[in-house]
Structure formats: structure tokens, C-alpha cells
Coordinates of C-alpha atoms in Angstrom, one line a residue:
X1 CA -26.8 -2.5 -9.6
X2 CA -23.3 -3.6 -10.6
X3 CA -20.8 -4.4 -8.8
X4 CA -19.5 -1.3 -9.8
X5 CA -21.9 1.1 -8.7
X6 CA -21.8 -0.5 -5.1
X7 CA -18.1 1.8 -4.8
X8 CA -20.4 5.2 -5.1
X9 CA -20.5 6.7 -1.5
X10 CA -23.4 6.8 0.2
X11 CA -24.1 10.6 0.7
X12 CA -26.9 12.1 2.6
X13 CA -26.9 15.0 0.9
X14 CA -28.5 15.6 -2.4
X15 CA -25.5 18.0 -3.6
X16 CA -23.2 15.2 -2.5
X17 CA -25.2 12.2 -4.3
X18 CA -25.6 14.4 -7.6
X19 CA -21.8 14.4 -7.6
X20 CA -21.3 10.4 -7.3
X21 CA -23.7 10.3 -9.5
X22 CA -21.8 12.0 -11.9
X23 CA -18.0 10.2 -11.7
X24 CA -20.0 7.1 -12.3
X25 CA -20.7 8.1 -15.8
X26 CA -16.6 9.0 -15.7
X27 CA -13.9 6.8 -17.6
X28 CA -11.8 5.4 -14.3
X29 CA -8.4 6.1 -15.1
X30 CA -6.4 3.0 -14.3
X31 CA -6.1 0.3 -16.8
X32 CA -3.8 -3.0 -16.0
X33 CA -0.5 -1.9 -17.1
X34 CA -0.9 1.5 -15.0
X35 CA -2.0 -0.2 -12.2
X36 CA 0.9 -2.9 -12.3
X37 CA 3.9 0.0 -12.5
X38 CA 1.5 2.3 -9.8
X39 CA 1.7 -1.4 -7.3
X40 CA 5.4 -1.4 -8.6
X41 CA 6.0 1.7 -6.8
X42 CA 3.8 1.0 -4.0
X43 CA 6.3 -1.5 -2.9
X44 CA 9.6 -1.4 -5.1
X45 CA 10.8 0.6 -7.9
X46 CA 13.5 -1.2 -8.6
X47 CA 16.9 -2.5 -6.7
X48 CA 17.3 0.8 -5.1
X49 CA 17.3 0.2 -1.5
X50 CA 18.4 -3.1 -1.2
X51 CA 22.0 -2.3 -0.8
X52 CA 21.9 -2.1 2.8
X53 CA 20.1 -5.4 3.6
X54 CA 23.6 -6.9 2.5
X55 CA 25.8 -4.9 4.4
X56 CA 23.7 -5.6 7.4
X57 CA 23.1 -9.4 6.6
X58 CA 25.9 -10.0 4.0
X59 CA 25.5 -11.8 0.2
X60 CA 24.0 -15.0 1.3
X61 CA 21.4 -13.5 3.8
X62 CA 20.7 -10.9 1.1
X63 CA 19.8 -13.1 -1.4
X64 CA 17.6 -15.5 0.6
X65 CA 16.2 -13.3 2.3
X66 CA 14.9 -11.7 -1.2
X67 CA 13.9 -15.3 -2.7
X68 CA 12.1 -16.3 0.2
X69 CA 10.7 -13.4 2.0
X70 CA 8.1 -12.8 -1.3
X71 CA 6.4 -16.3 -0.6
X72 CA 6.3 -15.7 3.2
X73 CA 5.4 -12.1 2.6
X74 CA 4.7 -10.8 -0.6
X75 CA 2.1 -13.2 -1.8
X76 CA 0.2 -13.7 1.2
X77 CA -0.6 -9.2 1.2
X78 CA -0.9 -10.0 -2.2
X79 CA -4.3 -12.5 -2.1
X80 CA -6.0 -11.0 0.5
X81 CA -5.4 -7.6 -1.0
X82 CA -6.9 -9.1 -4.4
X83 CA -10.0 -10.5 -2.7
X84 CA -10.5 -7.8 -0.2
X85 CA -10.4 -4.9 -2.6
X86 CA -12.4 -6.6 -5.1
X87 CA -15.0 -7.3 -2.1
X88 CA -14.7 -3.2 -1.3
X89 CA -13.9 -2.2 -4.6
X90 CA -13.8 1.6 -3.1
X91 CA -11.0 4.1 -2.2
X92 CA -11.8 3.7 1.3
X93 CA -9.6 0.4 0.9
X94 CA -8.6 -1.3 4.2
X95 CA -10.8 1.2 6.0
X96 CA -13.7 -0.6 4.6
X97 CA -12.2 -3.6 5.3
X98 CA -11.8 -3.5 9.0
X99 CA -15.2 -1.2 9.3
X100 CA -17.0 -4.3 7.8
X101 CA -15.2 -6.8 10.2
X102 CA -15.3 -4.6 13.4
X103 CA -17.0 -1.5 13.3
X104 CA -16.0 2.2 12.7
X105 CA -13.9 3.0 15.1
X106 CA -11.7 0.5 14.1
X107 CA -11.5 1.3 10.8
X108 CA -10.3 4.8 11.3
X109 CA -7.7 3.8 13.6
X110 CA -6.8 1.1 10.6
X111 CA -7.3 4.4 8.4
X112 CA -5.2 6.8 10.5
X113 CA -2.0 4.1 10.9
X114 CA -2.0 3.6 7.3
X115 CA -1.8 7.1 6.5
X116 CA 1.4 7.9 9.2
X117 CA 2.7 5.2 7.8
X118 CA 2.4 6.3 4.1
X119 CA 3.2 9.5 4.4
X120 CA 6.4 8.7 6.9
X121 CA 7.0 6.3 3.9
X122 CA 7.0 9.0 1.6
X123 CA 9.2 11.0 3.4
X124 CA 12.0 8.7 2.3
X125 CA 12.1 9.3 -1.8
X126 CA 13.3 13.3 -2.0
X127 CA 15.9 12.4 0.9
X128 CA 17.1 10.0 -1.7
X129 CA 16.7 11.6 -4.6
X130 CA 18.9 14.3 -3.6
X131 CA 21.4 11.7 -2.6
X132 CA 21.5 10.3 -6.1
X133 CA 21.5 14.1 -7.7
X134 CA 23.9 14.5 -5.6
X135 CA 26.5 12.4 -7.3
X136 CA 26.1 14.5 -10.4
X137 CA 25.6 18.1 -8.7
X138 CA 27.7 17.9 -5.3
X139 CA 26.4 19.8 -2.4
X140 CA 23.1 19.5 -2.3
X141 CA 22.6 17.1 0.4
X142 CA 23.3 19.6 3.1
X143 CA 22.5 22.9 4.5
X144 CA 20.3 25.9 2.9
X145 CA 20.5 23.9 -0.7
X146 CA 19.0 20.8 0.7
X147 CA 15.9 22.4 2.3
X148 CA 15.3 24.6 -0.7
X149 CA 15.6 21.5 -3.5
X150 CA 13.4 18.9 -0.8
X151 CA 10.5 22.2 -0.7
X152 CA 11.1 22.4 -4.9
X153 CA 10.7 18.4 -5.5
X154 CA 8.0 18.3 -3.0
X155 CA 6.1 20.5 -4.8
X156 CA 6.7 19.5 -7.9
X157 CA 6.1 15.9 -7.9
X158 CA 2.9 16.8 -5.7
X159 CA 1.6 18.8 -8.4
X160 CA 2.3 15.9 -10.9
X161 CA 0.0 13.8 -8.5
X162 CA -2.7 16.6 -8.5
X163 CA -2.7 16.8 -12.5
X164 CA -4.3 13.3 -12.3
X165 CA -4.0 9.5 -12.0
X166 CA -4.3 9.3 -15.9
X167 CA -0.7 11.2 -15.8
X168 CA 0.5 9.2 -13.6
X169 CA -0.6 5.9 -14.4
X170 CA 1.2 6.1 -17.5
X171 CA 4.3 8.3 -16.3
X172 CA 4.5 5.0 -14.1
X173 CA 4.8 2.7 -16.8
X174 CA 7.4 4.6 -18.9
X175 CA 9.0 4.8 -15.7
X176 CA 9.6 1.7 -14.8
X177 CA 10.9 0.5 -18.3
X178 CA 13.7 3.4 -18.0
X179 CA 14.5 1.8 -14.4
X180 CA 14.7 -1.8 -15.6
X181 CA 16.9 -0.8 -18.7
X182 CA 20.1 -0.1 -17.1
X183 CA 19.8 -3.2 -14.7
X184 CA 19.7 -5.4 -17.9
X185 CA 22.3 -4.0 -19.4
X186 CA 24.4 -4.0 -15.8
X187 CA 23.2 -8.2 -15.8
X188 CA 24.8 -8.5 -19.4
X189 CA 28.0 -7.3 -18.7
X190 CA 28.7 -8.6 -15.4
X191 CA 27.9 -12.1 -16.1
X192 CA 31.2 -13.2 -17.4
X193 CA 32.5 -12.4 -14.3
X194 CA 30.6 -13.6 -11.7
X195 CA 31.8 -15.9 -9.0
X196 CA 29.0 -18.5 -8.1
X197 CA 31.0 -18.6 -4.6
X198 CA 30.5 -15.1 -3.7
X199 CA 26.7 -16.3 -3.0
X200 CA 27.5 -17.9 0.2
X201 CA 29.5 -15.4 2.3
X202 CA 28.2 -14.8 5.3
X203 CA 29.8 -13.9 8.9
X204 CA 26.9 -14.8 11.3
X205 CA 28.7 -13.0 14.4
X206 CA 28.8 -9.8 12.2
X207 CA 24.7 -9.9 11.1
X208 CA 22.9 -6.7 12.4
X209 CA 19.2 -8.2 12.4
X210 CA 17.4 -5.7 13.4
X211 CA 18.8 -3.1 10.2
X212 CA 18.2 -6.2 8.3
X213 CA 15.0 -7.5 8.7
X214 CA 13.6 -3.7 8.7
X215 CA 15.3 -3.3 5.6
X216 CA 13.9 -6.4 3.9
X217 CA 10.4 -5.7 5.2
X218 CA 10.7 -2.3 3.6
X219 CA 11.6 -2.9 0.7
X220 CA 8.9 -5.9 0.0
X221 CA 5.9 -4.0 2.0
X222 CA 2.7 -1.7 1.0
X223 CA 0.9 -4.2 -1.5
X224 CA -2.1 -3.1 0.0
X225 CA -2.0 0.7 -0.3
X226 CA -3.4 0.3 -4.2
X227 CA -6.5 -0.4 -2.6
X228 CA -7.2 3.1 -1.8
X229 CA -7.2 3.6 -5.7
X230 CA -10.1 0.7 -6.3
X231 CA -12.5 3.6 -6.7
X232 CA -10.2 4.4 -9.7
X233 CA -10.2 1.0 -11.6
X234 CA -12.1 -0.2 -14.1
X235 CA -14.0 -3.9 -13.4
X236 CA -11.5 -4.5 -10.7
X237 CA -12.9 -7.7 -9.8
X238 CA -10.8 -9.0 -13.0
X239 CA -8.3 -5.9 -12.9
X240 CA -6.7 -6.0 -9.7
X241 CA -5.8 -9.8 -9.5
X242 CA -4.4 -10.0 -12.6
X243 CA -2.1 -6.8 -11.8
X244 CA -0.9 -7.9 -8.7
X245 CA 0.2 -11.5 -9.6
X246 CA 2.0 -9.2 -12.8
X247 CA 3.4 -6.9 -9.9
X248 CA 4.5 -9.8 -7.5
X249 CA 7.1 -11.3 -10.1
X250 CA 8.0 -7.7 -11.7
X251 CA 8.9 -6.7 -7.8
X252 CA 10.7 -10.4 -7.3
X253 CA 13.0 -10.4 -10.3
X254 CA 13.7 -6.8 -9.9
X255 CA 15.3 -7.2 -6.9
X256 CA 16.6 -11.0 -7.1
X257 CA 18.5 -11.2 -10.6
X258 CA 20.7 -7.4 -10.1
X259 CA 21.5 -8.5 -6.6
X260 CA 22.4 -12.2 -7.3
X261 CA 24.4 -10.8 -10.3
X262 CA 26.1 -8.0 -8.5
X263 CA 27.2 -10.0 -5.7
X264 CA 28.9 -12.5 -8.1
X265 CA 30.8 -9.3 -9.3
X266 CA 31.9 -8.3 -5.7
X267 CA 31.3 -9.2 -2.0
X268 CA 32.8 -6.1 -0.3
X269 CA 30.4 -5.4 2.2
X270 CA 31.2 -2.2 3.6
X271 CA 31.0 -1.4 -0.2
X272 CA 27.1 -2.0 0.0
X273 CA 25.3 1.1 0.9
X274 CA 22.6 3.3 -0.8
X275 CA 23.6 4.4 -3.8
X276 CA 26.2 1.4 -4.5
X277 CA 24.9 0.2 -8.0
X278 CA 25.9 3.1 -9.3
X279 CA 29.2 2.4 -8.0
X280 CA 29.2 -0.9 -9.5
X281 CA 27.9 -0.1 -13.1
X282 CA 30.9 2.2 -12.8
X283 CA 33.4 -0.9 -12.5
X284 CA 31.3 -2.7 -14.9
X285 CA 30.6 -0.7 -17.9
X286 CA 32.2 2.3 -17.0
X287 CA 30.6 6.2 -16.6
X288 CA 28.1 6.3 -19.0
X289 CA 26.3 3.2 -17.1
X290 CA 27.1 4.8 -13.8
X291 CA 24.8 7.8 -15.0
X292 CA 22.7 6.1 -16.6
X293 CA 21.9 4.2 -13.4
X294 CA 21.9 7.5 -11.2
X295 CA 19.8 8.7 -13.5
X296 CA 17.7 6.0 -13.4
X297 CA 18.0 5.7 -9.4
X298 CA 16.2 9.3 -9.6
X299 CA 12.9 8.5 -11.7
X300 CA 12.7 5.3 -9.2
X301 CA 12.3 8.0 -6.1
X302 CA 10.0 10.3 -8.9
X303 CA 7.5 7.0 -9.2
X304 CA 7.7 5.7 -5.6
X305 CA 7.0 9.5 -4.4
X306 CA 4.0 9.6 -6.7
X307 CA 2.4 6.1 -6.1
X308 CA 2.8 6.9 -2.7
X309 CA 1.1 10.1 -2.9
X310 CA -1.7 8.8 -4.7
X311 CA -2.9 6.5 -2.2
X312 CA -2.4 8.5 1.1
X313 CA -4.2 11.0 -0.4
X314 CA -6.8 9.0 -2.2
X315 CA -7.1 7.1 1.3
X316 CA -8.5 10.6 2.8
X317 CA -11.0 11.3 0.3
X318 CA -12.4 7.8 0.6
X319 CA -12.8 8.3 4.4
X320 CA -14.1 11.7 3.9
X321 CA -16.4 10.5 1.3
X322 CA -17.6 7.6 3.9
X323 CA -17.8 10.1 6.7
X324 CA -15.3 9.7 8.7
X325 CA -13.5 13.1 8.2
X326 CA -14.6 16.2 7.2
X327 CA -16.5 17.2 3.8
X328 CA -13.3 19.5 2.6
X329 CA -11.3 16.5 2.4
X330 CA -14.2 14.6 -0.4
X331 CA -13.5 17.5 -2.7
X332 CA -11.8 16.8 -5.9
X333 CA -10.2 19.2 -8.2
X334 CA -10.9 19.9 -12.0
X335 CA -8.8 17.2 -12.5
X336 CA -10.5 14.4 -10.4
X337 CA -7.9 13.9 -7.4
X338 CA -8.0 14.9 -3.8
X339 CA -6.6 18.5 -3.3
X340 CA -6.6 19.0 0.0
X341 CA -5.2 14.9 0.8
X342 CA -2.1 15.7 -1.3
X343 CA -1.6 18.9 0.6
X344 CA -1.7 17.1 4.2
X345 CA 0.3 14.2 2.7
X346 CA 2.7 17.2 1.4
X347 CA 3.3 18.3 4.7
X348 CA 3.7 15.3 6.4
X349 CA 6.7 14.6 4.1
X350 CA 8.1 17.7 4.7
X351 CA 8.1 17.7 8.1
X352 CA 10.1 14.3 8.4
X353 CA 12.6 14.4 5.6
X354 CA 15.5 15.4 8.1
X355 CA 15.5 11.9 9.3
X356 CA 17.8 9.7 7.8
X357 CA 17.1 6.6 6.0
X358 CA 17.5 3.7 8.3
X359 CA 15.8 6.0 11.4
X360 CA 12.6 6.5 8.7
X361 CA 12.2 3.1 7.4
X362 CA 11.7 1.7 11.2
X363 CA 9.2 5.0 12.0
X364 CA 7.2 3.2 8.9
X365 CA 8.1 -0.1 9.8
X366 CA 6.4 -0.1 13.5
X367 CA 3.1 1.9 12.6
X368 CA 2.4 -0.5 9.8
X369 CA 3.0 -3.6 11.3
X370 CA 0.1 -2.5 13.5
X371 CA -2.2 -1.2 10.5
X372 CA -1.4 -5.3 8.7
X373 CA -2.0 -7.5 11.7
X374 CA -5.7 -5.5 12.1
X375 CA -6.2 -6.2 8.3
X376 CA -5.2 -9.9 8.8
X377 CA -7.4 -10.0 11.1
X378 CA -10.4 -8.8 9.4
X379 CA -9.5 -11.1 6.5
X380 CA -9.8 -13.9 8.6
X381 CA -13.1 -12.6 10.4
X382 CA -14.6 -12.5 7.3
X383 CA -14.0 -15.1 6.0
X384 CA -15.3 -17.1 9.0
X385 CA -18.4 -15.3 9.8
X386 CA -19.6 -13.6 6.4
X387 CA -18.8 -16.8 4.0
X388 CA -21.8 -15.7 2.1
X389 CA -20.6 -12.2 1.0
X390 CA -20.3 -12.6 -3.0
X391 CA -16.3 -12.1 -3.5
X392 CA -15.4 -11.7 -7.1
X393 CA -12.3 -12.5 -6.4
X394 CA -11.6 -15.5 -4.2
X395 CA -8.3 -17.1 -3.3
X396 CA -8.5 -20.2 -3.8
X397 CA -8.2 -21.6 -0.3
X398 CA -10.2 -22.9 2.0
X399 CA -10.8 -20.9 5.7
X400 CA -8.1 -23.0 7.6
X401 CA -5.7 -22.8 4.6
X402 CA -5.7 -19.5 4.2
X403 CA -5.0 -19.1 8.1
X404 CA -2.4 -21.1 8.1
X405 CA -0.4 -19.3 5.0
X406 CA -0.9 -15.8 7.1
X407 CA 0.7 -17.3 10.3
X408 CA 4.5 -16.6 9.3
X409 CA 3.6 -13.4 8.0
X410 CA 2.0 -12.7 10.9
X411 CA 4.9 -13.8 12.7
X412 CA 7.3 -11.7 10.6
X413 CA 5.1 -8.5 11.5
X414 CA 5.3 -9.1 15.4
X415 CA 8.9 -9.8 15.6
X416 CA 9.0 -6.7 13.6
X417 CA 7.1 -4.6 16.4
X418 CA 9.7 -6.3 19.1
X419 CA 12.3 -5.1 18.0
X420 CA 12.2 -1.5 19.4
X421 CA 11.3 -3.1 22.7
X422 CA 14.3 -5.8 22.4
X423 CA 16.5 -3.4 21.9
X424 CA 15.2 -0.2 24.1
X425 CA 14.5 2.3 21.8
X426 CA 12.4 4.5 23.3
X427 CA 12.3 7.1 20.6
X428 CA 10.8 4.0 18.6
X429 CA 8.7 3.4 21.5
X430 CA 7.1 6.8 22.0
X431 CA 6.4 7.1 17.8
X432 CA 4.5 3.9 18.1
X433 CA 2.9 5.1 21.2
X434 CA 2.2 8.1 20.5
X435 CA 0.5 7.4 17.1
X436 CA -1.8 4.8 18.9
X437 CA -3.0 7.7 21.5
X438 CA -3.7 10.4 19.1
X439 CA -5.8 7.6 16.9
X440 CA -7.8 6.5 19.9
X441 CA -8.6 10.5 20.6
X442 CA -9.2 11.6 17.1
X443 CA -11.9 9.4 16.0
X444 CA -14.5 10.4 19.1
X445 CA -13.3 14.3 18.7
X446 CA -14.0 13.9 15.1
X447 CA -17.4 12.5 16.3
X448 CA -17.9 15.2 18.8
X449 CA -17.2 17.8 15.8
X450 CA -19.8 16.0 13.5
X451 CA -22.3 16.4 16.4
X452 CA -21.9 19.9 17.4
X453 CA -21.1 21.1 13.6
X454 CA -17.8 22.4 14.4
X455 CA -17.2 20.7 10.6
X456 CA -19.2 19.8 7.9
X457 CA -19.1 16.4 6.8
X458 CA -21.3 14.6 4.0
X459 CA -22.4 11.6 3.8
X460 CA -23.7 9.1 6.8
X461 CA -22.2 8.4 9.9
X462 CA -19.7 5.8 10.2
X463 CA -21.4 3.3 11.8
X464 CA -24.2 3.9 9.2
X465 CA -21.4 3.0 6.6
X466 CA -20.6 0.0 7.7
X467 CA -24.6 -1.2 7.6
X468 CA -24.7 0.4 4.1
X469 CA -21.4 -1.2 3.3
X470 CA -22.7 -4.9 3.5
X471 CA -25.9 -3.2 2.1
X472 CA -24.4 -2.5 -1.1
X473 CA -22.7 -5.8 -2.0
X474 CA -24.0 -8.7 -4.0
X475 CA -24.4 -12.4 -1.7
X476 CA -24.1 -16.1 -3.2
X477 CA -27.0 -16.6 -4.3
X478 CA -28.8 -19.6 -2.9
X479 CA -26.4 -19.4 -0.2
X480 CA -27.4 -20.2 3.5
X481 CA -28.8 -17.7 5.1
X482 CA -26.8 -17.7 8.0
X483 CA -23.7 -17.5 6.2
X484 CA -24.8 -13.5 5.0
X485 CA -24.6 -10.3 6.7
X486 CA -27.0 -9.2 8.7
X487 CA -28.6 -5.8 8.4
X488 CA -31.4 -4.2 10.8
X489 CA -31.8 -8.2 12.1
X490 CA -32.5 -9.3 8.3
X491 CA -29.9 -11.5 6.3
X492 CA -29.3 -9.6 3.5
X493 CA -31.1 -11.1 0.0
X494 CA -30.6 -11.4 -4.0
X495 CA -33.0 -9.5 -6.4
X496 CA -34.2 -13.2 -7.5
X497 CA -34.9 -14.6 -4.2
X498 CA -37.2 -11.4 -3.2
X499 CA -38.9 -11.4 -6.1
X500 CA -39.7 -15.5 -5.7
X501 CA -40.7 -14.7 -1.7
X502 CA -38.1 -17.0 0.1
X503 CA -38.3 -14.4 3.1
X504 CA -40.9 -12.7 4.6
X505 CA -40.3 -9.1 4.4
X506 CA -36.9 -8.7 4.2
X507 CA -35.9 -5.4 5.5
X508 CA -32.7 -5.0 2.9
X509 CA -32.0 -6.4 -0.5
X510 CA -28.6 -6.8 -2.5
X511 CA -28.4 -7.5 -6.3
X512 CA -27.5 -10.8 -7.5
X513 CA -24.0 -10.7 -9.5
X514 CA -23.7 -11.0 -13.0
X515 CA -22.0 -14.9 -12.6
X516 CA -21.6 -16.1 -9.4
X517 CA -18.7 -18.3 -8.4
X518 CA -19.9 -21.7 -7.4
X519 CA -16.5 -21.7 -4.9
X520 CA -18.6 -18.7 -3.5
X521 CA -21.0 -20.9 -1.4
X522 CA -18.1 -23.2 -0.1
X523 CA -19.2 -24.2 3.2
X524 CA -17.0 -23.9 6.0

């Protein structure tokens, strides 16, 4: 076995098992360049969006905060995503993640925040696409107009997602060179006027902190969500690293370099609002650039909408395929992707697009700074108690330097989940809370549904996943013994040390991997 056969599901079912046998034998459908624009929608697409972290922070905040915030931040999701979903390489993602580190019912609460959080974050790209059609076509951002054209795009760029991850993959990376094109050009012009000593204006008494940090931590979140497309990836052990370090500078300079340029241009902050580098290429190039950004401001919501879309939905059919939600949700269409998780995922974004943008952003904010801190977590856990799983990825820390880099971006996410409480937003309150509650009900109801066969669901249960989950992956060969998961009281074993009789009958046995990394066996 390879490590990747250990991402087919384990099914109970011989229907079910026929069918993972078969996508096996299927070309996955995201190479590296796909996979760097899909991560570059995940958590950018472009400098749209950062317009209000200066007028709540002003020029210098702004620009530090988007410097620094990626080191403290950015690259810190970014590792452990790399060695987690290389580890899982499934499109269960962070569910298997946290299953593996603390059991099922965990996992689908880590499962169920992610998703709210998604799809709330998903909710945010027609709103703003019709802002930026909007300046071409006025009207459309209110009454019957709006609901009609948010129902049309919906659909639309839902079906897109359903036509398949090939599509989009390579719709992405079109995409995002038609996005980056207008910035360059904006860069060129403005730089003979740029005033170096716009950078450092800032009126501290004037910062709003809360609209600011939420702001920053949006736009430089949900490095994680390509997990739930691992399933999709060929040999994502080399894959996925690669395409996040590629996506980590692609999202840094695309936000840094318009910014630090722009501001050079002008430091009117009440001027700095959504939509405002439009405004700017206006005073820079004049209307053809202002278009050309608008239009470009428009395929940016088009790619983050469909990256989005693609792991919520993806997320589902990994849970449904591991048994924790109902067989319906596993099915794939003639085109390979998960019909009926883009139609929940649908209607979740319907159903909050009449917030506005700030009010969204901190609904996403909250829920995933709860769904992060359990995956640090589990990162950590794992790292401490299962040092003998085989990683094929491994960053290239040891255990108490790897804890130490997550400590401010652990910080960062619980001054995040203050803030509603600081402030006494109860609206923000009762979201968080009331997410947490329906969580904690769903996953025994779901259980009680499996049990009386209110539902069909395939595969095993979920606390049989998580013993087949460790089942299914490779160890260090020659590592300790003690350092290797455990299954039915046995430590899990290599091919090779069966077959030479270094334990007495071993109740499980995992493959040895095709080279194993001598950092694997790193003792703690």
C-alpha cells in the first residue's frame, strides 16, 4: 500500500468499497499550479479587502500589520497544514486531524465549525461582487435587483464548482494572473509619485482595533481549508508543501507591494474603503485602469467564491465518506464532486448575504478561531505522543520549537475570540454560542440516527475511523515502539518488521514507506 491508497475510505459496504476502489484508478485533478491559485483564493485573491484595515488602523498600521502578521500567522497554518495534510492526505482534512488526536466527537465538532465558518465566509464574495458590478451597472446593490443577481451568481458559480475541480483548478490560475495584471500596472505608474513619508501616519487615539485586527485576520486566514481537497491531489506528500510555501509569498506580495505603493500615492483615510483601488487606478492611470481593476475586483470574488465552495463542500463528502454524516452526502456526480455539499454550502450563502461586510467577517472570525486553536492543538498532541507516525512531510522543528512558534498565533486567535466579549456584543456572543450548542447536539443525534436507521450511512463508525485511521498509515521504521500508535493494545508495525518477527502476533500491520525520513525517528 502507498501512501496514496491509505486516503481511500474505509467502507463497510461492498457497493461503497467497489466505488473507492474505482477513483483510485482516477487521474486526481489538482496539479501544483492549480493548487497554488485554489490556496490563493482560500485565503486572498488579491488586494481586495484590505482597504478597510487602513481606515481602521491607518498607513503605518496597515502596512505592518501586513508584513508581519504572515510570519506570526501565515506561516505557522502554513507548516502544520503541510505536515498534517500530508500525514491525512484525505478530504476529511482537519476532521482527521483532531479524530486522530482526540477521538470522534471532536472531530465533528472541529468538522461542523469549519464548515459555518466556510460557508459564512462564502457568504462575503457575491455581496461584493455586486458592489464592484455595481460601479459599472448602478442599482444593483439594493432592493428586488440585488436578491435576484445574489440567487443568479449563486447559482452560477455553484454550478462552475459542480462541473469539476479540473475546471476550476485551472479557471483559478488564469484567474489569478488577470487579478495580478492591473496591480502591476497600478505599481508602475504610481511609483514616481510616491511619498516615502506617507508610510508612517498614524493617529493612535483614532485606531478602531477591533475592525482592524478582524480585518487583518480575515484577509490572511483559511490556509487550512485546501486540506479538504488532499483526497484530490496527486503525491501530496511533495505537492502540497511545495504549493503552499509558492502560496505564502504569492498572498504576501499581493497584498504588501499595492498597499505600500498606494499609500505612497495618498493617505486619505476616510478615502480607504472597499472598493477604493479602483478609485485610485482612476487618479493614476485614468478610466481604463479603473475598469480594468473593477473588472478584475469581480473575477477575485468569482475565484474566492469557488475555492471556497470546493472545500466546504469537499469537507462534507470526506465526513460522509468517513461516517460521520449520512451516505447522501458521499455521493459524487458524473463529474466527481459532491452534489449535495455544494447545495447545502449554496444555501448557507444565501441565507447570510444580507449581512454586511464588517458584521460577516467577525461571524467567520469567532467560529474559526475556535475550529484553529482545536487543530493547534492536535498538532501539538501529535507530535508529542505519536512521534513515530511516518510524516512525509515534516517541519523541520523540533517538538518544543514548533510549540513555541504557535504560541503568538495562538495568542492572536484568543484575543480574537475576546473581542465580542470586551466589547458586549451579544449578537456576537449568541453566533458563537449558539454554533457550539447545535455542534455538541448534532454529533450524538447523528449517532442516534445511525443506530435506529433513520439514515443510511456507509462506511464504519467514527470511532472505528479513527482506529482505522492510524491503521492505514505508514510508521518510522525501526522506530521505538512506544513512540507508534496503538491499535486493539498492539503498536502498530512495518511490513518488514512482521515479516522478520520483532513482535509476537501483532494484531495490526502498516506498510513501510517508500524512503523514510531519518528526521522521522527524532526522539523527543
Amino acid at each position: 500500500m502507498t501512501m496514496e491508497e491509505s486516503s481511500v475510505p474505509f467502507l463497510s459496504s461492498a457497493e461503497a468499497a467497489v466505488e473507492s476502489a474505482a477513483r483510485k484508478t482516477k487521474i486526481k485533478p489538482l496539479s501544483l499550479l492549480p493548487l497554488i491559485a485554489l490556496i490563493f483564493y482560500d485565503v486572498s485573491g488579491g488586494p481586495f479587502g484590505t482597504e478597510d484595515a487602513v481606515s481602521a488602523g491607518g498607513p503605518l498600521l496597515a502596512i505592518l500589520g501586513f508584513l508581519l502578521l504572515p510570519l506570526i500567522w501565515s506561516v505557522p497554518e502554513a507548516l502544520i497544514t503541510a505536515e498534517l495534510a500530508t500525514t491525512f492526505p484525505e478530504n476529511s482534512g482537519y476532521v482527521a486531524w483532531v479524530t486522530a488526536a482526540f477521538g470522534p466527537f471532536w472531530g465533528f465538532q472541529e468538522g461542523f465549525w469549519s464548515w459555518v465558518s466556510g460557508v459564512t465566509d462564502n457568504s462575503l464574495y457575491p455581496v461584493m461582487f455586486l458592489s464592484y458590478l455595481d460601479a459599472l451597472v448602478p442599482g444593483l446593490k439594493t432592493g428586488w435587483q440585488r436578491t435576484v443577481l445574489l440567487v443568479v451568481v449563486s447559482l452560477a458559480l455553484s454550478y462552475l464548482n459542480y462541473r469539476g475541480l479540473h475546471i476550476v483548478g485551472h479557471t483559478a490560475v488564469f484567474m489569478t494572473g488577470f487579478i495580478i495584471l492591473p496591480f502591476l500596472v497600478l505599481m508602475c505608474l504610481a511609483l514616481p509619485h510616491v511619498k516615502p513619508g506617507n508610510w508612517g501616519v498614524v493617529d493612535w487615539k483614532a485606531v478602531q482595533w477591533g475592525d482592524f485586527l478582524n480585518v487583518m485576520f480575515w484577509n490572511l486566514n483559511y490556509w487550512d481549508s485546501v486540506s479538504t481537497l488532499a483526497g484530490e491531489v496527486p503525491n501530496p506528500a511533495k505537492t502540497f508543501p511545495k504549493a503552499l510555501f509558492g502560496a505564502v509569498v504569492l498572498v504576501t506580495t499581493t497584498y504588501a507591494l499595492p498597499l505600500i505603493v498606494g499609500l505612497g500615492v495618498t493617505t486619505d483615510i476616510a478615502d480607504w474603503k472597499l472598493g477604493y483601488f479602483a478609485s485610485l487606478a482612476k487618479q493614476v492611470g485614468g478610466h481604463w485602469l479603473s475598469w480594468w481593476m473593477v473588472a478584475a475586483a469581480a473575477v477575485s470574488q468569482i475565484g474566492q467564491f469557488e475555492a471556497e465552495m470546493s472545500s466546504d463542500s469537499f469537507q462534507l463528502l470526506g465526513m460522509a465518506e468517513r461516517g460521520f454524516l449520512p451516505k447522501a452526502l458521499g455521493r459524487r456526480s458524473k463529474h466527481d464532486t459532491p452534489t449535495i455539499g455544494i447545495i447545502l454550502s449554496s444555501l448557507g450563502v444565501l441565507s447570510l448575504s444580507t449581512f454586511n461586510f464588517l458584521q460577516i467577517v467577525e461571524l467567520l472570525n469567532i467560529v474559526y478561531c475556535l475550529a484553529e486553536l482545536m487543530e493547534f492543538a492536535a498538532f501539538i498532541y501529535l507530535r508529542y505522543k505519536v512521534p513515530g507516525l511516518y510524516r512525509p512531510y515534516r517541519v523541520p522543528l523540533p517538538n518544543w520549537a514548533v510549540t513555541l512558534m504557535l504560541l503568538p498565533a495562538g495568542a492572536l486567535l484568543c484575543v480574537i475570540l475576546a473581542l465580542p466579549i470586551a466589547r458586549g456584543d451579544w449578537q456576537m456572543m449568541a453566533w458563537t454560542g449558539g454554533t457550539i450548542v447545535i455542534g455538541l447536539l448534532l454529533y450524538p443525534f447523528l449517532q442516534m440516527a445511525r443506530e435506529k436507521e433513520w439514515f443510511e450511512f456507509v462506511g464504519e463508525t467514527p470511532h472505528d475511523f479513527q482506529k482505522n485511521l492510524y491503521a492505514s498509515l505508514p510508521v518510522v521504521s525501526g522506530s521505538d515502539l512506544n513512540t507508534r500508535p496503538v491499535i486493539n493494545g498492539a503498536p502498530v508495525m512495518t511490513a518488514d518488521e512482521l515479516h522478520m518477527g520483532q513482535a509476537q502476533e501483532p494484531l495490526v500491520a502498516a506498510p513501510p514507506p517508500a524512503a523514510a525520513d531519518p528526521d522521522q525517528a527524532e526522539e523527543m
